[in-house]
């Protein structure tokens, strides 16, 4: 017999338990995660209990793989998804970097900063790790720092690769910490020119921007996440794609991970010897619930259309940007899923207060996680006039609470004029 759901206290055997966990519905209007579509949740709950080798679970994984190749715009055989979050895919992307490998990383915000840390952990030898276990500084990794709020340009990449001639280079496509788009074409061209293997963190751009990774052949590895462009929370799968160059390197040198081994992990997705095969080989106990919901998230993206979705993000971001600018804020980002901005001068220093107040009311916006203090409002899966109106209205209320003189009715009227310009 099970205890009542609201039971709190000691069980018959003396264990301390808590009432069932209730999590409220909030408006997830930050850099991520985005609001999960009801269809994705419905598929999760509707899936039957089936093991990781059951025919429909495996078929779902194969179909997800085929849909992922379209989402990425690639014919790379090693395209699948890693269990976990964006960092799980990125860890898989960096695992082929062995101790002593030379790497140049480009850092212009929180997330590329963490990518750089992970690369340094991987490229360190035992002495490097012992010297600074949590934050090793191997001489074979060069970190190129670009100020917060600026993009990594092709010139910056070209200059660094020409000087250091590394084996690998790593960059975030869209740096979510500051909302900046980095120069993917420039990165690819510099990698091609200097024969460098490029790794791209596309956590924030896949499923939002419309691009084909096969147009950037010097980028050998792409890693994304389940909760930004591909709206697949409950936590499921982080998309990844490797081209043959990096797979051949792994075949030659090996790779020190089981869980995040690019070739071994691919076997369960029915990829063997660089080809799609009929049968899955056990790698781990994939969840049928997770497969079903991820599959639905991919169907949603492709049904919407990559180009249409990218256009929708650009349109709604512009509406939100104009609205916050009309309230005196200064926008410094150029991503289309996120607006990053400074408060008007007289409210400088009160970013945290504003964000905390909003979050307490279920309006989940964010401040920046590293200096300087800025506000971030995202529109992941909020691509309707009503949703953008709601976000703008709630932010106007927050500004008024802070003491700003904002004419909310006028802000919303201007937004509506802009939104109705579309059709
Ligand atoms: C969100 C994000 C990550 C981390 O993704 P998780 O799903 O939190 O693991 C990494 N890189 C970038 C650019 C991101 O935006």
Tab-separated table of C-alpha atoms and ligand atoms in Angstrom:
chain	number	residue	atom	x	y	z
A	1	UNK	CA	0.000	0.000	0.000
A	2	UNK	CA	1.386	3.413	-0.868
A	3	UNK	CA	1.291	6.445	1.372
A	4	UNK	CA	-1.032	9.368	0.672
A	5	UNK	CA	0.465	11.793	-1.902
A	6	UNK	CA	0.325	14.650	0.610
A	7	UNK	CA	1.823	12.580	3.419
A	8	UNK	CA	4.750	14.273	5.114
A	9	UNK	CA	6.606	12.702	7.990
A	10	UNK	CA	8.001	9.337	8.970
A	11	UNK	CA	6.995	6.216	7.093
A	12	UNK	CA	6.375	2.866	8.780
A	13	UNK	CA	10.057	2.058	8.330
A	14	UNK	CA	11.119	5.441	9.670
A	15	UNK	CA	12.076	7.147	6.411
A	16	UNK	CA	11.422	10.857	6.176
A	17	UNK	CA	9.370	11.770	3.104
A	18	UNK	CA	7.771	14.906	1.739
A	19	UNK	CA	4.452	15.632	0.040
A	20	UNK	CA	4.359	15.120	-3.731
A	21	UNK	CA	6.307	17.826	-5.511
A	22	UNK	CA	4.177	20.496	-7.131
A	23	UNK	CA	5.894	22.781	-9.628
A	24	UNK	CA	3.900	25.787	-10.831
A	25	UNK	CA	3.468	26.764	-14.449
A	26	UNK	CA	5.685	29.795	-15.138
A	27	UNK	CA	6.302	31.901	-18.215
A	28	UNK	CA	9.773	30.677	-19.175
A	29	UNK	CA	11.014	33.877	-20.814
A	30	UNK	CA	14.733	33.525	-20.353
A	31	UNK	CA	17.624	32.246	-22.474
A	32	UNK	CA	16.428	28.673	-21.895
A	33	UNK	CA	14.749	26.395	-21.196
A	34	UNK	CA	11.857	27.281	-23.414
A	35	UNK	CA	8.263	26.349	-22.845
A	36	UNK	CA	7.743	22.703	-23.780
A	37	UNK	CA	4.969	22.171	-26.290
A	38	UNK	CA	1.954	20.278	-24.948
A	39	UNK	CA	2.382	17.749	-27.769
A	40	UNK	CA	5.842	16.840	-26.485
A	41	UNK	CA	4.553	16.311	-22.948
A	42	UNK	CA	1.591	14.359	-24.234
A	43	UNK	CA	3.867	11.928	-26.113
A	44	UNK	CA	5.966	11.467	-22.979
A	45	UNK	CA	2.928	10.583	-20.880
A	46	UNK	CA	1.279	8.468	-23.591
A	47	UNK	CA	4.252	6.197	-24.236
A	48	UNK	CA	3.858	2.684	-22.939
A	49	UNK	CA	6.431	0.952	-20.829
A	50	UNK	CA	8.831	-0.632	-23.314
A	51	UNK	CA	12.489	-1.458	-22.996
A	52	UNK	CA	15.364	0.086	-24.906
A	53	UNK	CA	15.459	-2.726	-27.497
A	54	UNK	CA	11.712	-2.884	-28.176
A	55	UNK	CA	11.047	-2.466	-31.920
A	56	UNK	CA	9.096	0.806	-31.736
A	57	UNK	CA	11.572	2.420	-29.350
A	58	UNK	CA	14.399	1.574	-31.761
A	59	UNK	CA	12.324	2.708	-34.742
A	60	UNK	CA	11.675	5.982	-32.904
A	61	UNK	CA	15.405	6.455	-32.432
A	62	UNK	CA	16.055	5.801	-36.124
A	63	UNK	CA	13.331	8.221	-37.177
A	64	UNK	CA	14.649	10.821	-34.732
A	65	UNK	CA	18.089	10.372	-36.300
A	66	UNK	CA	16.694	10.934	-39.801
A	67	UNK	CA	14.792	14.018	-38.638
A	68	UNK	CA	17.867	15.325	-36.831
A	69	UNK	CA	19.900	15.165	-40.041
A	70	UNK	CA	17.285	17.446	-41.612
A	71	UNK	CA	17.296	19.747	-38.595
A	72	UNK	CA	21.079	20.036	-38.859
A	73	UNK	CA	21.133	20.102	-42.674
A	74	UNK	CA	23.672	17.319	-42.924
A	75	UNK	CA	24.431	13.971	-44.427
A	76	UNK	CA	26.833	13.134	-41.571
A	77	UNK	CA	26.267	9.494	-40.616
A	78	UNK	CA	27.246	10.221	-37.007
A	79	UNK	CA	24.273	12.431	-36.249
A	80	UNK	CA	22.241	11.436	-33.212
A	81	UNK	CA	21.512	12.719	-29.729
A	82	UNK	CA	23.245	12.301	-26.404
A	83	UNK	CA	21.210	11.573	-23.261
A	84	UNK	CA	21.203	14.626	-21.046
A	85	UNK	CA	21.586	18.358	-21.522
A	86	UNK	CA	23.614	20.626	-23.758
A	87	UNK	CA	26.737	19.991	-21.704
A	88	UNK	CA	26.309	16.250	-22.318
A	89	UNK	CA	26.524	16.805	-26.091
A	90	UNK	CA	29.388	19.256	-25.617
A	91	UNK	CA	31.240	16.786	-23.428
A	92	UNK	CA	30.859	14.230	-26.219
A	93	UNK	CA	32.088	16.824	-28.711
A	94	UNK	CA	35.206	17.562	-26.630
A	95	UNK	CA	36.019	13.987	-25.636
A	96	UNK	CA	38.122	13.388	-28.802
A	97	UNK	CA	40.454	16.163	-27.558
A	98	UNK	CA	43.282	14.257	-25.876
A	99	UNK	CA	45.789	15.498	-23.273
A	100	UNK	CA	48.435	17.597	-24.969
A	101	UNK	CA	46.357	18.462	-28.051
A	102	UNK	CA	46.678	22.090	-29.096
A	103	UNK	CA	43.404	24.016	-28.994
A	104	UNK	CA	42.337	27.623	-29.460
A	105	UNK	CA	39.042	28.583	-27.829
A	106	UNK	CA	37.092	31.797	-28.303
A	107	UNK	CA	35.274	33.137	-25.254
A	108	UNK	CA	32.762	35.993	-25.305
A	109	UNK	CA	30.428	35.097	-22.469
A	110	UNK	CA	29.286	32.626	-19.829
A	111	UNK	CA	28.717	29.595	-22.026
A	112	UNK	CA	31.782	29.798	-24.228
A	113	UNK	CA	33.654	30.317	-20.929
A	114	UNK	CA	32.384	26.941	-19.701
A	115	UNK	CA	33.250	25.370	-23.078
A	116	UNK	CA	36.775	26.700	-22.581
A	117	UNK	CA	36.941	25.157	-19.082
A	118	UNK	CA	35.789	21.777	-20.404
A	119	UNK	CA	38.381	21.927	-23.200
A	120	UNK	CA	41.129	22.722	-20.670
A	121	UNK	CA	40.018	19.782	-18.500
A	122	UNK	CA	40.260	17.476	-21.506
A	123	UNK	CA	43.521	18.827	-22.984
A	124	UNK	CA	45.364	18.755	-19.634
A	125	UNK	CA	47.940	16.161	-18.741
A	126	UNK	CA	48.166	14.795	-15.178
A	127	UNK	CA	50.584	17.537	-14.085
A	128	UNK	CA	48.279	20.267	-15.407
A	129	UNK	CA	45.354	18.755	-13.500
A	130	UNK	CA	47.337	18.350	-10.280
A	131	UNK	CA	48.576	21.951	-10.468
A	132	UNK	CA	45.045	23.343	-10.619
A	133	UNK	CA	42.460	20.569	-10.329
A	134	UNK	CA	39.296	22.647	-10.829
A	135	UNK	CA	40.633	25.132	-13.345
A	136	UNK	CA	43.692	23.718	-15.106
A	137	UNK	CA	45.698	25.930	-17.433
A	138	UNK	CA	47.517	23.653	-19.883
A	139	UNK	CA	49.949	25.610	-22.102
A	140	UNK	CA	48.556	23.789	-25.156
A	141	UNK	CA	45.193	25.578	-24.819
A	142	UNK	CA	45.052	29.219	-25.878
A	143	UNK	CA	41.953	31.135	-24.782
A	144	UNK	CA	41.092	34.169	-26.876
A	145	UNK	CA	38.874	36.475	-24.801
A	146	UNK	CA	36.467	38.778	-26.587
A	147	UNK	CA	34.675	41.349	-24.381
A	148	UNK	CA	31.124	40.610	-23.210
A	149	UNK	CA	28.625	42.150	-25.602
A	150	UNK	CA	30.858	41.764	-28.656
A	151	UNK	CA	30.887	39.028	-31.274
A	152	UNK	CA	33.780	36.783	-32.224
A	153	UNK	CA	34.625	37.959	-35.747
A	154	UNK	CA	36.230	36.069	-38.604
A	155	UNK	CA	39.270	38.340	-38.320
A	156	UNK	CA	39.767	37.436	-34.665
A	157	UNK	CA	39.578	33.719	-35.506
A	158	UNK	CA	41.870	34.047	-38.532
A	159	UNK	CA	44.516	35.951	-36.561
A	160	UNK	CA	44.513	33.444	-33.692
A	161	UNK	CA	44.632	30.345	-35.905
A	162	UNK	CA	47.382	31.860	-38.079
A	163	UNK	CA	49.455	32.585	-34.986
A	164	UNK	CA	48.911	29.380	-33.004
A	165	UNK	CA	48.260	26.802	-35.727
A	166	UNK	CA	46.283	24.536	-33.351
A	167	UNK	CA	44.852	21.110	-34.014
A	168	UNK	CA	41.377	22.166	-32.791
A	169	UNK	CA	39.389	25.388	-32.488
A	170	UNK	CA	36.223	25.866	-30.423
A	171	UNK	CA	33.588	28.593	-30.602
A	172	UNK	CA	29.961	29.088	-29.573
A	173	UNK	CA	27.775	29.927	-32.553
A	174	UNK	CA	25.344	31.984	-30.465
A	175	UNK	CA	26.701	33.039	-27.054
A	176	UNK	CA	23.622	33.006	-24.850
A	177	UNK	CA	25.360	34.762	-21.955
A	178	UNK	CA	25.511	38.034	-23.877
A	179	UNK	CA	23.098	37.253	-26.718
A	180	UNK	CA	25.774	37.639	-29.393
A	181	UNK	CA	26.022	35.834	-32.736
A	182	UNK	CA	29.581	34.819	-33.609
A	183	UNK	CA	30.932	34.590	-37.156
A	184	UNK	CA	30.393	30.989	-38.212
A	185	UNK	CA	31.482	31.536	-41.819
A	186	UNK	CA	34.674	33.269	-40.694
A	187	UNK	CA	35.364	30.480	-38.197
A	188	UNK	CA	34.858	27.821	-40.868
A	189	UNK	CA	37.048	29.637	-43.401
A	190	UNK	CA	39.910	30.126	-40.943
A	191	UNK	CA	39.695	26.462	-39.867
A	192	UNK	CA	39.789	25.393	-43.531
A	193	UNK	CA	42.747	27.661	-44.327
A	194	UNK	CA	44.862	26.464	-41.389
A	195	UNK	CA	43.732	22.844	-41.450
A	196	UNK	CA	42.152	23.056	-37.999
A	197	UNK	CA	39.296	20.863	-36.800
A	198	UNK	CA	36.480	23.162	-35.690
A	199	UNK	CA	34.017	22.381	-32.905
A	200	UNK	CA	30.880	24.516	-32.648
A	201	UNK	CA	28.618	24.889	-29.625
A	202	UNK	CA	25.295	25.386	-31.432
A	203	UNK	CA	23.223	24.910	-28.273
A	204	UNK	CA	21.440	28.222	-28.755
A	205	UNK	CA	21.150	28.336	-32.548
A	206	UNK	CA	19.999	24.891	-33.720
A	207	UNK	CA	16.268	25.053	-34.367
A	208	UNK	CA	16.260	28.859	-34.229
A	209	UNK	CA	18.582	29.998	-37.019
A	210	UNK	CA	18.173	28.460	-40.463
A	211	UNK	CA	21.529	26.997	-41.509
A	212	UNK	CA	22.926	23.753	-42.927
A	213	UNK	CA	25.982	22.509	-41.089
A	214	UNK	CA	27.225	20.862	-44.289
A	215	UNK	CA	27.868	24.376	-45.644
A	216	UNK	CA	30.694	24.626	-43.046
A	217	UNK	CA	32.837	21.578	-43.824
A	218	UNK	CA	35.831	22.620	-41.703
A	219	UNK	CA	33.631	22.362	-38.626
A	220	UNK	CA	33.946	18.693	-37.748
A	221	UNK	CA	31.634	18.616	-34.720
A	222	UNK	CA	28.379	20.333	-33.732
A	223	UNK	CA	26.714	20.027	-30.329
A	224	UNK	CA	23.309	21.309	-29.254
A	225	UNK	CA	20.751	20.829	-26.472
A	226	UNK	CA	17.185	19.653	-25.778
A	227	UNK	CA	15.703	22.831	-24.327
A	228	UNK	CA	16.327	25.823	-26.573
A	229	UNK	CA	15.673	25.545	-30.322
A	230	UNK	CA	14.508	21.929	-30.141
A	231	UNK	CA	11.925	22.191	-27.416
A	232	UNK	CA	12.259	18.770	-25.930
A	233	UNK	CA	12.109	19.159	-22.174
A	234	UNK	CA	11.417	16.816	-20.268
A	235	UNK	CA	15.168	16.393	-20.356
A	236	UNK	CA	15.818	14.097	-23.181
A	237	UNK	CA	18.395	14.314	-25.863
A	238	UNK	CA	21.097	16.735	-26.905
A	239	UNK	CA	21.671	16.661	-30.689
A	240	UNK	CA	25.178	16.084	-32.002
A	241	UNK	CA	26.809	15.611	-35.381
A	242	UNK	CA	30.356	14.522	-36.309
A	243	UNK	CA	31.808	14.470	-39.797
A	244	UNK	CA	34.043	11.687	-41.111
A	245	UNK	CA	37.266	13.542	-40.362
A	246	UNK	CA	36.773	13.449	-36.613
A	247	UNK	CA	35.354	9.910	-36.687
A	248	UNK	CA	38.480	8.749	-38.571
A	249	UNK	CA	40.649	10.458	-35.977
A	250	UNK	CA	38.821	8.650	-33.159
A	251	UNK	CA	39.271	5.334	-34.974
A	252	UNK	CA	42.998	6.024	-35.082
A	253	UNK	CA	43.628	7.536	-31.632
A	254	UNK	CA	40.754	6.343	-29.480
A	255	UNK	CA	38.667	8.312	-27.065
A	256	UNK	CA	38.752	8.024	-23.246
A	257	UNK	CA	35.035	7.756	-22.435
A	258	UNK	CA	32.403	5.059	-22.593
A	259	UNK	CA	29.304	7.151	-21.973
A	260	UNK	CA	30.342	9.974	-24.297
A	261	UNK	CA	32.216	7.995	-26.933
A	262	UNK	CA	31.085	9.349	-30.325
A	263	UNK	CA	31.306	5.992	-32.105
A	264	UNK	CA	30.123	3.678	-29.323
A	265	UNK	CA	27.175	5.915	-28.416
A	266	UNK	CA	26.145	5.921	-32.106
A	267	UNK	CA	25.694	2.154	-32.121
A	268	UNK	CA	22.460	2.308	-30.179
A	269	UNK	CA	21.203	4.786	-32.799
A	270	UNK	CA	21.832	2.107	-35.445
A	271	UNK	CA	25.017	3.676	-36.806
A	272	UNK	CA	27.919	1.295	-37.367
A	273	UNK	CA	31.067	1.666	-39.499
A	274	UNK	CA	29.840	4.977	-40.816
A	275	UNK	CA	26.514	3.626	-42.030
A	276	UNK	CA	22.916	3.285	-40.969
A	277	UNK	CA	22.223	-0.296	-39.966
A	278	UNK	CA	19.046	-2.181	-39.128
A	279	UNK	CA	19.791	-3.261	-35.604
A	280	UNK	CA	20.627	-1.307	-32.519
A	281	UNK	CA	23.534	-2.378	-30.342
A	282	UNK	CA	23.025	-1.801	-26.629
A	283	UNK	CA	24.912	1.182	-25.293
A	284	UNK	CA	22.693	2.282	-22.411
A	285	UNK	CA	19.087	1.967	-21.291
A	286	UNK	CA	17.379	4.570	-23.426
A	287	UNK	CA	13.941	5.559	-22.208
A	288	UNK	CA	10.972	4.945	-24.487
A	289	UNK	CA	9.224	7.921	-22.851
A	290	UNK	CA	12.165	10.158	-23.678
A	291	UNK	CA	12.436	8.830	-27.240
A	292	UNK	CA	8.734	9.469	-27.865
A	293	UNK	CA	8.863	13.051	-26.598
A	294	UNK	CA	12.104	13.906	-28.417
A	295	UNK	CA	10.668	12.449	-31.620
A	296	UNK	CA	7.635	14.743	-31.238
A	297	UNK	CA	9.845	17.788	-30.626
A	298	UNK	CA	11.629	17.077	-33.915
A	299	UNK	CA	8.346	16.585	-35.765
A	300	UNK	CA	7.192	19.954	-34.441
A	301	UNK	CA	10.342	21.725	-35.632
A	302	UNK	CA	10.215	20.233	-39.126
A	303	UNK	CA	6.463	20.784	-39.456
A	304	UNK	CA	6.910	24.427	-38.526
A	305	UNK	CA	9.790	24.565	-41.031
A	306	UNK	CA	13.318	25.719	-40.258
A	307	UNK	CA	13.058	28.790	-42.494
A	308	UNK	CA	9.610	29.768	-41.214
A	309	UNK	CA	10.641	29.313	-37.613
A	310	UNK	CA	13.774	31.408	-38.099
A	311	UNK	CA	11.670	34.152	-39.711
A	312	UNK	CA	9.176	34.004	-36.829
A	313	UNK	CA	11.943	34.391	-34.247
A	314	UNK	CA	13.407	37.356	-36.127
A	315	UNK	CA	10.010	39.034	-36.365
A	316	UNK	CA	9.049	38.610	-32.706
A	317	UNK	CA	12.502	39.460	-31.387
A	318	UNK	CA	12.282	42.749	-33.235
A	319	UNK	CA	8.928	43.508	-31.594
A	320	UNK	CA	10.280	42.768	-28.125
A	321	UNK	CA	13.470	44.751	-28.822
A	322	UNK	CA	11.529	47.833	-29.939
A	323	UNK	CA	9.321	47.587	-26.853
A	324	UNK	CA	12.165	47.416	-24.309
A	325	UNK	CA	13.989	50.207	-26.166
A	326	UNK	CA	10.874	52.355	-25.966
A	327	UNK	CA	11.060	51.894	-22.163
A	328	UNK	CA	14.565	53.406	-22.181
A	329	UNK	CA	16.585	50.170	-22.108
A	330	UNK	CA	19.695	49.700	-24.259
A	331	UNK	CA	19.844	46.411	-26.183
A	332	UNK	CA	23.326	44.969	-26.838
A	333	UNK	CA	22.422	41.529	-28.239
A	334	UNK	CA	21.810	40.401	-31.817
A	335	UNK	CA	20.415	36.871	-31.343
A	336	UNK	CA	16.824	36.377	-32.472
A	337	UNK	CA	15.628	34.256	-29.533
A	338	UNK	CA	16.845	36.552	-26.792
A	339	UNK	CA	17.103	40.254	-25.977
A	340	UNK	CA	19.954	41.294	-23.666
A	341	UNK	CA	19.956	44.869	-22.436
A	342	UNK	CA	20.977	47.484	-19.903
A	343	UNK	CA	18.382	49.195	-17.763
A	344	UNK	CA	18.098	52.974	-18.165
A	345	UNK	CA	21.035	54.697	-16.386
A	346	UNK	CA	19.007	55.756	-13.344
A	347	UNK	CA	18.167	52.102	-12.580
A	348	UNK	CA	21.670	50.735	-13.063
A	349	UNK	CA	22.548	48.312	-10.265
A	350	UNK	CA	18.938	47.224	-9.752
A	351	UNK	CA	18.928	44.436	-12.382
A	352	UNK	CA	18.860	41.638	-9.820
A	353	UNK	CA	16.015	43.301	-7.910
A	354	UNK	CA	13.951	43.604	-11.092
A	355	UNK	CA	14.623	40.020	-12.162
A	356	UNK	CA	13.876	38.615	-8.698
A	357	UNK	CA	10.579	40.494	-8.559
A	358	UNK	CA	9.547	39.144	-11.960
A	359	UNK	CA	10.562	35.591	-11.107
A	360	UNK	CA	8.545	35.679	-7.886
A	361	UNK	CA	5.513	36.352	-10.046
A	362	UNK	CA	6.200	33.454	-12.373
A	363	UNK	CA	7.672	35.661	-15.107
A	364	UNK	CA	10.970	33.820	-15.422
A	365	UNK	CA	13.433	36.238	-16.999
A	366	UNK	CA	17.156	36.291	-16.186
A	367	UNK	CA	20.001	38.571	-15.408
A	368	UNK	CA	23.448	37.864	-16.866
A	369	UNK	CA	25.422	35.194	-15.002
A	370	UNK	CA	28.769	36.925	-15.470
A	371	UNK	CA	29.732	40.610	-15.555
A	372	UNK	CA	28.384	43.098	-16.576
A	373	UNK	CA	24.910	43.058	-14.972
A	374	UNK	CA	22.266	43.014	-17.706
A	375	UNK	CA	18.743	41.670	-18.191
A	376	UNK	CA	17.914	38.788	-20.538
A	377	UNK	CA	14.424	38.126	-21.881
A	378	UNK	CA	13.932	35.193	-24.224
A	379	UNK	CA	11.106	34.152	-26.514
A	380	UNK	CA	11.745	30.413	-26.940
A	381	UNK	CA	8.505	28.855	-28.164
A	382	UNK	CA	6.664	32.158	-27.561
A	383	UNK	CA	6.067	32.815	-31.243
A	384	UNK	CA	2.590	34.320	-31.160
A	385	UNK	CA	1.301	37.877	-30.932
A	386	UNK	CA	-0.394	37.041	-27.628
A	387	UNK	CA	2.756	35.575	-26.077
A	388	UNK	CA	4.931	38.559	-27.036
A	389	UNK	CA	2.225	40.935	-25.812
A	390	UNK	CA	2.143	39.101	-22.481
A	391	UNK	CA	5.949	39.299	-22.121
A	392	UNK	CA	6.044	43.008	-22.990
A	393	UNK	CA	3.141	43.792	-20.663
A	394	UNK	CA	4.719	41.963	-17.747
A	395	UNK	CA	8.050	43.668	-18.310
A	396	UNK	CA	6.350	47.071	-18.478
A	397	UNK	CA	4.695	46.307	-15.121
A	398	UNK	CA	8.097	45.404	-13.670
A	399	UNK	CA	9.628	48.665	-14.891
A	400	UNK	CA	6.749	50.619	-13.372
A	401	UNK	CA	7.241	48.787	-10.047
A	402	UNK	CA	10.892	49.812	-10.184
A	403	UNK	CA	9.809	53.443	-10.503
A	404	UNK	CA	10.209	54.001	-14.241
A	405	UNK	CA	7.810	56.265	-16.047
A	406	UNK	CA	6.448	53.835	-18.596
A	407	UNK	CA	3.212	54.361	-20.485
A	408	UNK	CA	2.206	50.709	-20.661
A	409	UNK	CA	-0.847	51.322	-22.835
A	410	UNK	CA	1.280	53.167	-25.393
A	411	UNK	CA	3.990	50.479	-25.352
A	412	UNK	CA	1.396	47.780	-26.018
A	413	UNK	CA	-0.317	49.866	-28.683
A	414	UNK	CA	2.995	50.361	-30.522
A	415	UNK	CA	3.714	46.663	-30.225
A	416	UNK	CA	0.313	45.812	-31.704
A	417	UNK	CA	0.913	48.204	-34.590
A	418	UNK	CA	4.202	46.460	-35.288
A	419	UNK	CA	2.712	42.951	-34.958
A	420	UNK	CA	-0.193	43.749	-37.264
A	421	UNK	CA	2.245	45.033	-39.919
A	422	UNK	CA	3.121	41.431	-40.714
A	423	UNK	CA	0.139	40.239	-42.736
B	1	LIG	C1	22.354	26.723	-22.611
B	1	LIG	C2	23.709	26.629	-23.200
B	1	LIG	C3	24.610	25.608	-22.843
B	1	LIG	C4	24.302	24.600	-21.762
B	1	LIG	O1	23.186	23.812	-22.044
B	1	LIG	P1	22.518	22.919	-20.864
B	1	LIG	O2	21.302	22.343	-21.532
B	1	LIG	O3	22.229	23.840	-19.729
B	1	LIG	O4	23.491	21.862	-20.504
B	1	LIG	C5	25.824	25.559	-23.506
B	1	LIG	N1	26.148	26.449	-24.462
B	1	LIG	C6	25.314	27.439	-24.837
B	1	LIG	C7	25.726	28.393	-25.912
B	1	LIG	C8	24.070	27.560	-24.226
B	1	LIG	O5	23.233	28.538	-24.591
